[in-house]
Coordinates of C-alpha atoms in Angstrom, one line a residue:
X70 CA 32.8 -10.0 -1.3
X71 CA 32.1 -12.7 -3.6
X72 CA 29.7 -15.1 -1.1
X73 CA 27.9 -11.4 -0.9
X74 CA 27.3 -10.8 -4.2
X75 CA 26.4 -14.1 -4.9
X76 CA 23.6 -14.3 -2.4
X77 CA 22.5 -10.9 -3.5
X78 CA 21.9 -12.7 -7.1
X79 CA 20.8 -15.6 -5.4
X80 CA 17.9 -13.6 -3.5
X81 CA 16.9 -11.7 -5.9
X82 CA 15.9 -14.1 -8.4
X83 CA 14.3 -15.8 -5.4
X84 CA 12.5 -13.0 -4.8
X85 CA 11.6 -12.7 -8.7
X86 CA 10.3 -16.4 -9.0
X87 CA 8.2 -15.7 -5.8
X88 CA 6.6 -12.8 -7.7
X89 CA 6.5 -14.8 -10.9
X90 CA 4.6 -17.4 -8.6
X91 CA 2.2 -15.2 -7.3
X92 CA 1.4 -13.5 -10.7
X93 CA 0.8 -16.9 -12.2
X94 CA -1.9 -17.7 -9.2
X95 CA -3.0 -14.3 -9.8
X96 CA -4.2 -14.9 -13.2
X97 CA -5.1 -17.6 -12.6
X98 CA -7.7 -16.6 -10.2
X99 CA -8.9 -14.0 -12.4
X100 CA -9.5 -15.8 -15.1
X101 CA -12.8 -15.9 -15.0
X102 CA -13.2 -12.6 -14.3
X103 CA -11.3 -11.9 -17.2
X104 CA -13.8 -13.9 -19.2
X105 CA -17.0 -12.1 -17.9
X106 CA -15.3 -8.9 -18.9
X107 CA -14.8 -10.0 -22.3
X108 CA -18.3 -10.9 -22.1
X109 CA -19.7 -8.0 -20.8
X110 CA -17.9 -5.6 -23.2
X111 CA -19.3 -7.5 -26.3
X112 CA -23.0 -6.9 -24.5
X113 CA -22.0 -3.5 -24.3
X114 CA -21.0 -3.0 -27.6
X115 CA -23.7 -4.8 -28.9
X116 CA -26.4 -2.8 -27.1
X117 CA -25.6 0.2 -28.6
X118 CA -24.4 3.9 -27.4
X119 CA -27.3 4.5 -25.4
X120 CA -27.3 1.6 -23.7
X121 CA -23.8 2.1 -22.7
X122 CA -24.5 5.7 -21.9
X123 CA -27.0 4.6 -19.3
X124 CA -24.7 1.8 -17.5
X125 CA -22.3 4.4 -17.1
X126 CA -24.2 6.8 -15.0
X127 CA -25.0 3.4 -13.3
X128 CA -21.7 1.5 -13.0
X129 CA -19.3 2.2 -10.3
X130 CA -15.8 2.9 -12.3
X131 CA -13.9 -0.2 -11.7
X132 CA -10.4 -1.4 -13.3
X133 CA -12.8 -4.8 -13.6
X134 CA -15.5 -2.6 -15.2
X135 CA -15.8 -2.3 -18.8
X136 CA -18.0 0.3 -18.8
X137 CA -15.3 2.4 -17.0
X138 CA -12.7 2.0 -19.7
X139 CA -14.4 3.5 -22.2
X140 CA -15.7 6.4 -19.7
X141 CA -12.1 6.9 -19.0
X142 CA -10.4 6.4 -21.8
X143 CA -7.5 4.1 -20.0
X144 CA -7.5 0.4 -20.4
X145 CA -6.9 -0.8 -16.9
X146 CA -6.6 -4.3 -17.7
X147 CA -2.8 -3.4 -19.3
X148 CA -2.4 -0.9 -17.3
X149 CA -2.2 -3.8 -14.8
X150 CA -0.2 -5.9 -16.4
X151 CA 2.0 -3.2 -16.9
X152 CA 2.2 -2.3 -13.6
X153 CA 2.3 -5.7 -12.3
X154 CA 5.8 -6.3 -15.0
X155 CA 7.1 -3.4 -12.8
X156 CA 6.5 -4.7 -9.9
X157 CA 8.3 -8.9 -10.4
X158 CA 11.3 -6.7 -12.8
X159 CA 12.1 -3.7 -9.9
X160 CA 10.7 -5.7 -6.8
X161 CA 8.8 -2.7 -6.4
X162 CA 5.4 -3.8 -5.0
X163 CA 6.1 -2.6 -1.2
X164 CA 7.1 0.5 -2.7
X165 CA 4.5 1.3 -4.8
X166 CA 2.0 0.4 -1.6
X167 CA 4.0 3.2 0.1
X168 CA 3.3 5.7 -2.2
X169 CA -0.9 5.2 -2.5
X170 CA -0.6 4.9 1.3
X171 CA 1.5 8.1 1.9
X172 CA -0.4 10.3 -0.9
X173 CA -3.7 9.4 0.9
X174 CA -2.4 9.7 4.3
X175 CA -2.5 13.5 4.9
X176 CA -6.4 13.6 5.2
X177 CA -8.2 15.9 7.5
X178 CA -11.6 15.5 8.1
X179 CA -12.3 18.5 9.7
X180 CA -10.7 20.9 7.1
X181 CA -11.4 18.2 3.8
X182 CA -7.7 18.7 3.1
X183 CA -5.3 16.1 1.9
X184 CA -5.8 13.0 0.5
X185 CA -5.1 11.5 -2.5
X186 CA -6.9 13.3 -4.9
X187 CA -4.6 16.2 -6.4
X188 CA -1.5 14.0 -6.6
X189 CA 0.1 16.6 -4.8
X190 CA 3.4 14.3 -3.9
X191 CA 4.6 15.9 -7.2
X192 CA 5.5 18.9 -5.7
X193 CA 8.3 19.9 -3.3
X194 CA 6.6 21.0 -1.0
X195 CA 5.2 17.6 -0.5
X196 CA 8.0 15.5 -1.8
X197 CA 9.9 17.1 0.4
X198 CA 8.4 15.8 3.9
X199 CA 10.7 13.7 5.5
X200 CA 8.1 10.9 6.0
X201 CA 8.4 10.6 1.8
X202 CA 12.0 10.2 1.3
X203 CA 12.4 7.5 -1.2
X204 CA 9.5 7.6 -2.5
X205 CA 10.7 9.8 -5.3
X206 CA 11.8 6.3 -6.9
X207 CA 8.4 4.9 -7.2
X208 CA 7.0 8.1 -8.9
X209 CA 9.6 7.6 -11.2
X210 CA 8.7 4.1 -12.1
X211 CA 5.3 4.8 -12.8
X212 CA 6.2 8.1 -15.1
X213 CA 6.4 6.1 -18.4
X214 CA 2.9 4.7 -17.4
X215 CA 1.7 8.0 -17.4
X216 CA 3.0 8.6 -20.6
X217 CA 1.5 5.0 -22.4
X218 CA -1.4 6.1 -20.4
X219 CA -2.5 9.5 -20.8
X220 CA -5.6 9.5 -19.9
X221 CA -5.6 8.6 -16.3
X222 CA -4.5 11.2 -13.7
X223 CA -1.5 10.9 -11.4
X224 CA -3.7 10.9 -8.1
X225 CA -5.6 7.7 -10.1
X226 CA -2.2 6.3 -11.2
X227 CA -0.6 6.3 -7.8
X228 CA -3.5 4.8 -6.1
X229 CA -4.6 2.0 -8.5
X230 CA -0.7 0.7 -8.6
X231 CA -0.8 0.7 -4.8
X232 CA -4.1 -1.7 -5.3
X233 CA -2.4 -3.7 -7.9
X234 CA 0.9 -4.5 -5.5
X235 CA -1.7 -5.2 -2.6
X236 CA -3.2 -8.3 -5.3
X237 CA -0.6 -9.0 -6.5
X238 CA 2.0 -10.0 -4.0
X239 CA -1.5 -11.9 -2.3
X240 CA -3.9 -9.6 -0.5
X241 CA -7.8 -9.4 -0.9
X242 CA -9.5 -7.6 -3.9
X243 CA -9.4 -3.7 -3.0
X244 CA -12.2 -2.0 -4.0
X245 CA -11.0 1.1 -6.2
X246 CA -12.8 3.6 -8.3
X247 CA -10.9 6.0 -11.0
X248 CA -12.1 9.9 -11.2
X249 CA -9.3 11.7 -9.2
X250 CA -8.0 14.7 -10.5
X251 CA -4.8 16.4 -10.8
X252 CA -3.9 19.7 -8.9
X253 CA -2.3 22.3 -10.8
X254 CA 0.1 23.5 -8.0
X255 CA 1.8 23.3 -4.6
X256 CA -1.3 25.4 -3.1
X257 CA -3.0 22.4 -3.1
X258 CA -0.5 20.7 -0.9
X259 CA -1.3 20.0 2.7
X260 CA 0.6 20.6 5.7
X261 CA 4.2 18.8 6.0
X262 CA 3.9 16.5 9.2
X263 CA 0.8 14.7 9.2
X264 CA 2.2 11.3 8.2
X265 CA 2.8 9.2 11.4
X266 CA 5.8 9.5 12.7
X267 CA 7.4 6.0 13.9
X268 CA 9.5 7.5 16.5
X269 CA 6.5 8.1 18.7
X270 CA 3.4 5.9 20.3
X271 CA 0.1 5.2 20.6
X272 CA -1.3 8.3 21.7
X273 CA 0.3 9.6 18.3
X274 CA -1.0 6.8 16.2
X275 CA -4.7 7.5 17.8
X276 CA -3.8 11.4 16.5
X277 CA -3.3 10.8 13.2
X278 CA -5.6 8.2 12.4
X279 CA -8.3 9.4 14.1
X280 CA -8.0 13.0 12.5
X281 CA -8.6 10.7 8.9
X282 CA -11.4 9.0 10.6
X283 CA -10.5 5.8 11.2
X284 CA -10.6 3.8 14.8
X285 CA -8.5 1.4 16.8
X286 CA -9.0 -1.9 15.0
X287 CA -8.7 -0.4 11.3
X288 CA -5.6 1.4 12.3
X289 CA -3.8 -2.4 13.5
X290 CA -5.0 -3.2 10.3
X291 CA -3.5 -1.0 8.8
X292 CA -0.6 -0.9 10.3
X293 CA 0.2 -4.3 8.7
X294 CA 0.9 -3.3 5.6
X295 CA 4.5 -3.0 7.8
X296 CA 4.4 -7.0 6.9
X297 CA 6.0 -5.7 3.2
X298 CA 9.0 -4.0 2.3
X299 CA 11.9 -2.7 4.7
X300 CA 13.4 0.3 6.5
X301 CA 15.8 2.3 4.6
X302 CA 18.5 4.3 6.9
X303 CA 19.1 6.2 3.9
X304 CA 15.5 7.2 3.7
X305 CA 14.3 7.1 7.6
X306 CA 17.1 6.2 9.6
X307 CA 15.7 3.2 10.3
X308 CA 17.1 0.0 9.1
X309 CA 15.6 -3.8 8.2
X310 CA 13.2 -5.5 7.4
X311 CA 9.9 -6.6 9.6
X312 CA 9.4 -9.8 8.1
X313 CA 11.1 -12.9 6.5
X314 CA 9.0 -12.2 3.2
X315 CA 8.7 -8.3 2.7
X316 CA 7.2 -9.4 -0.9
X317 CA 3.9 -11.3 0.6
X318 CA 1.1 -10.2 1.8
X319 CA 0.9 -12.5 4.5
X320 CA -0.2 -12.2 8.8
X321 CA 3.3 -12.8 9.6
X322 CA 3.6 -9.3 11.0
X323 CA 1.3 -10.2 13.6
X324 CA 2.7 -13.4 14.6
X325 CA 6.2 -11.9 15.0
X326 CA 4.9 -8.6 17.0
X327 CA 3.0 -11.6 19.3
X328 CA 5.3 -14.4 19.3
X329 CA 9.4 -13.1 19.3
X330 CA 10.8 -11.0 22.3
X331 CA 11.7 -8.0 21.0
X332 CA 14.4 -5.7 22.5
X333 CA 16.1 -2.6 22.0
X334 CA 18.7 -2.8 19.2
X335 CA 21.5 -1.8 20.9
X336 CA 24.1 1.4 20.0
X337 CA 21.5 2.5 16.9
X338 CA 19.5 5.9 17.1
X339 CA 16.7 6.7 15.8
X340 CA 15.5 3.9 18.9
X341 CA 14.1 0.7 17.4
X342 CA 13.7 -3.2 18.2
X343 CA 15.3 -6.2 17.1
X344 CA 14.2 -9.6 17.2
X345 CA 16.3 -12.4 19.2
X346 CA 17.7 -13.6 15.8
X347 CA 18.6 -9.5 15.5
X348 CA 17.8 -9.9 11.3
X349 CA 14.5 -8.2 12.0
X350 CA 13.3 -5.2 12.9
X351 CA 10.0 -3.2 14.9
X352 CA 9.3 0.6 14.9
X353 CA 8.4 2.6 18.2
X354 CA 4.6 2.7 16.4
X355 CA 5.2 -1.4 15.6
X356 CA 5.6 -2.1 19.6
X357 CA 2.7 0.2 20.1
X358 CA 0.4 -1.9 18.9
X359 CA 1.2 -4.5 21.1
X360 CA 1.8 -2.7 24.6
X361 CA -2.1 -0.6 24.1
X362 CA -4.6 -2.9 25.1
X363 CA -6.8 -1.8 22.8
X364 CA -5.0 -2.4 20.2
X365 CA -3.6 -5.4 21.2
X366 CA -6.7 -7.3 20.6
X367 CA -6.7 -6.7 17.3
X368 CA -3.2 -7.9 16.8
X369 CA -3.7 -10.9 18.4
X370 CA -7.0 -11.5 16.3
X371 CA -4.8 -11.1 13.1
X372 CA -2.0 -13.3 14.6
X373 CA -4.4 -16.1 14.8
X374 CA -6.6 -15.2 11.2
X375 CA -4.8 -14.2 8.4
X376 CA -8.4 -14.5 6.3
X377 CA -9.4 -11.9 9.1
X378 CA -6.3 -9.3 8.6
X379 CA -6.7 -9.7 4.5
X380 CA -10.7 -8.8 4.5
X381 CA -9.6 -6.0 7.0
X382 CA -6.8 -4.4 5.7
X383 CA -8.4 -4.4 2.0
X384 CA -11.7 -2.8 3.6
X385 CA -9.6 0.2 5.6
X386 CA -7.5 0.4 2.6
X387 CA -9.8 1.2 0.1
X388 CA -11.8 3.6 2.9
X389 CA -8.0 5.5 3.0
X390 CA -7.4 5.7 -1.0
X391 CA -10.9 7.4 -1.1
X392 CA -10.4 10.2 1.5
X393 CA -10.6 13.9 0.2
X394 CA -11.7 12.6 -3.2
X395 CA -15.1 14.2 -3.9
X396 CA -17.4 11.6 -5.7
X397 CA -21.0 13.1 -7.1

């Protein structure tokens, strides 16, 4: 019991120094970024309320954008830092990717239902779909933000920390713009069950992507964001981890599904794979990917370019944070 707990400490503050690590690189990328902000706010300012009143009918509405804090009312630049301090203290970044992904998920482009716009994971009826166990957690961690913060909406909140985490634990830049709104009830709520299901295959995964309107090699890279985080039997039934670093936004997903020989884990239901060390896991969905020839193209493309995965996953990313959120 004792060896346990101490490698429980032991990885967790190596998990929280690899977090630190990335934040410091982070900021330090940004830094001039930061520094063209300040700049651009003081040009802003200076210019004079119509000026500014003309950029913003002009400017997209950035968390980079000056011009979007004041048309908002919500100063993203702490509300990332804050975010980000939730993320190294709870070890939350895989969860709070989760939760944009899942509340943007249930798009249908036929119907214009779903989405992330409306926040409607607030509700039971939503919160209640099996394929959101858990994530109860994460809406509770960004609750206080709301609170310091109230002038963003939940459907922006939940989306824009899903953006940070990406950053943060090393992805591409995700392009993100703010002006979601809140629905007022559960009648906004979409039907229970179009989440994919990772019991099933590649016919399913064509099913529910395609119905969001997204094709073969932007649902592979999507499908990577299964390099972060873990399986929860508690929450899924499933159980482990996909990668050796579920904090890092790395190809390594790829590489594994290509390179190990995965089997089925023996004596465990729901069905899922092991690899030959048995420490990680795949999904049905996972070995999907690989066993489609369609879509095993794209795997092997990201197994060999990690550059290539980032700019993809960032691009079909955003394109899945956006869907059912009307823009004029």
């Amino acid at each position: 019991m004792f060896r346990s707990a101490a490698r429980t400490a032991f990885t967790g503050l190596r998990v929280a120094a690899s977090l630190q690590a990335r934040r410091s690189a982070h900021t330090a990328a940004t830094a001039g970024t930061t520094s063209r902000v300040s700049t651009l706010v003081a040009a802003s300012i200076g210019a004079g309320a119509a000026a500014v009143a003309l950029a913003q009918t002009q400017a997209e509405c950035s968390w980079w954008n000056p011009i979007s804090w004041f048309s908002s009312g919500t100063d993203f630049a702490a509300l990332r830092e804050d975010i980000e301090d939730i993320i190294t203290d709870q070890t939350a970044g895989p969860l709070l990717v989760r939760l944009a992904w899942h509340s943007s998920g249930t798009y249908d482009k036929v119907s214009g239902t779903g989405g992330s716009n409306g926040a409607t994971m607030r509700f039971s009826l939503e919160a209640g779909d099996g394929a959101n166990a858990g994530l109860q957690v994460a809406r509770a961690l960004l609750e206080p933000l709301k609170a310091k913060y109230p002038g963003i909406s939940y459907a922006d909140l939940y989306t824009f920390a899903g953006v940070v985490a990406v950053e943060y634990m090393g992805g591409n830049t995700v392009e993100w713009k703010a002006g979601r709104t809140d629905a007022v009830d559960e009648s906004a709520c979409p039907p229970n069950g179009r989440l994919p299901d990772a019991t099933q295959g590649a016919a399913h995964l064509r099913d529910v992507f395609y119905r969001m309107g997204f094709n073969d090699r932007e649902i592979v890279a999507l499908a990577g964001a299964h390099t972060l985080g873990r399986c929860h039997i508690e929450n899924s039934g499933f159980d482990g981890p996909w990668t050796r670093d579920p904090n890092g936004m790395d190809n390594e997903f790829y590489r594994l599904l290509v390179d190990e020989k995965w089997t089925v884990r023996p004596q465990f239901t729901p069905l899922q794979y092991e690899d030959s060390s048995k420490e990680l896991m795949m999904l049905p969905t996972d070995i999907a990917l690989v066993t489609d020839p369609s879509f095993r193209q794209y795997v092997v493309k990201y197994a060999q370019d990690s550059d290539l995965w980032q700019a993809d996953f960032a691009a079909a990313f955003a394109k899945l944070l956006e869907l059912g959120v009307p823009r004029n």
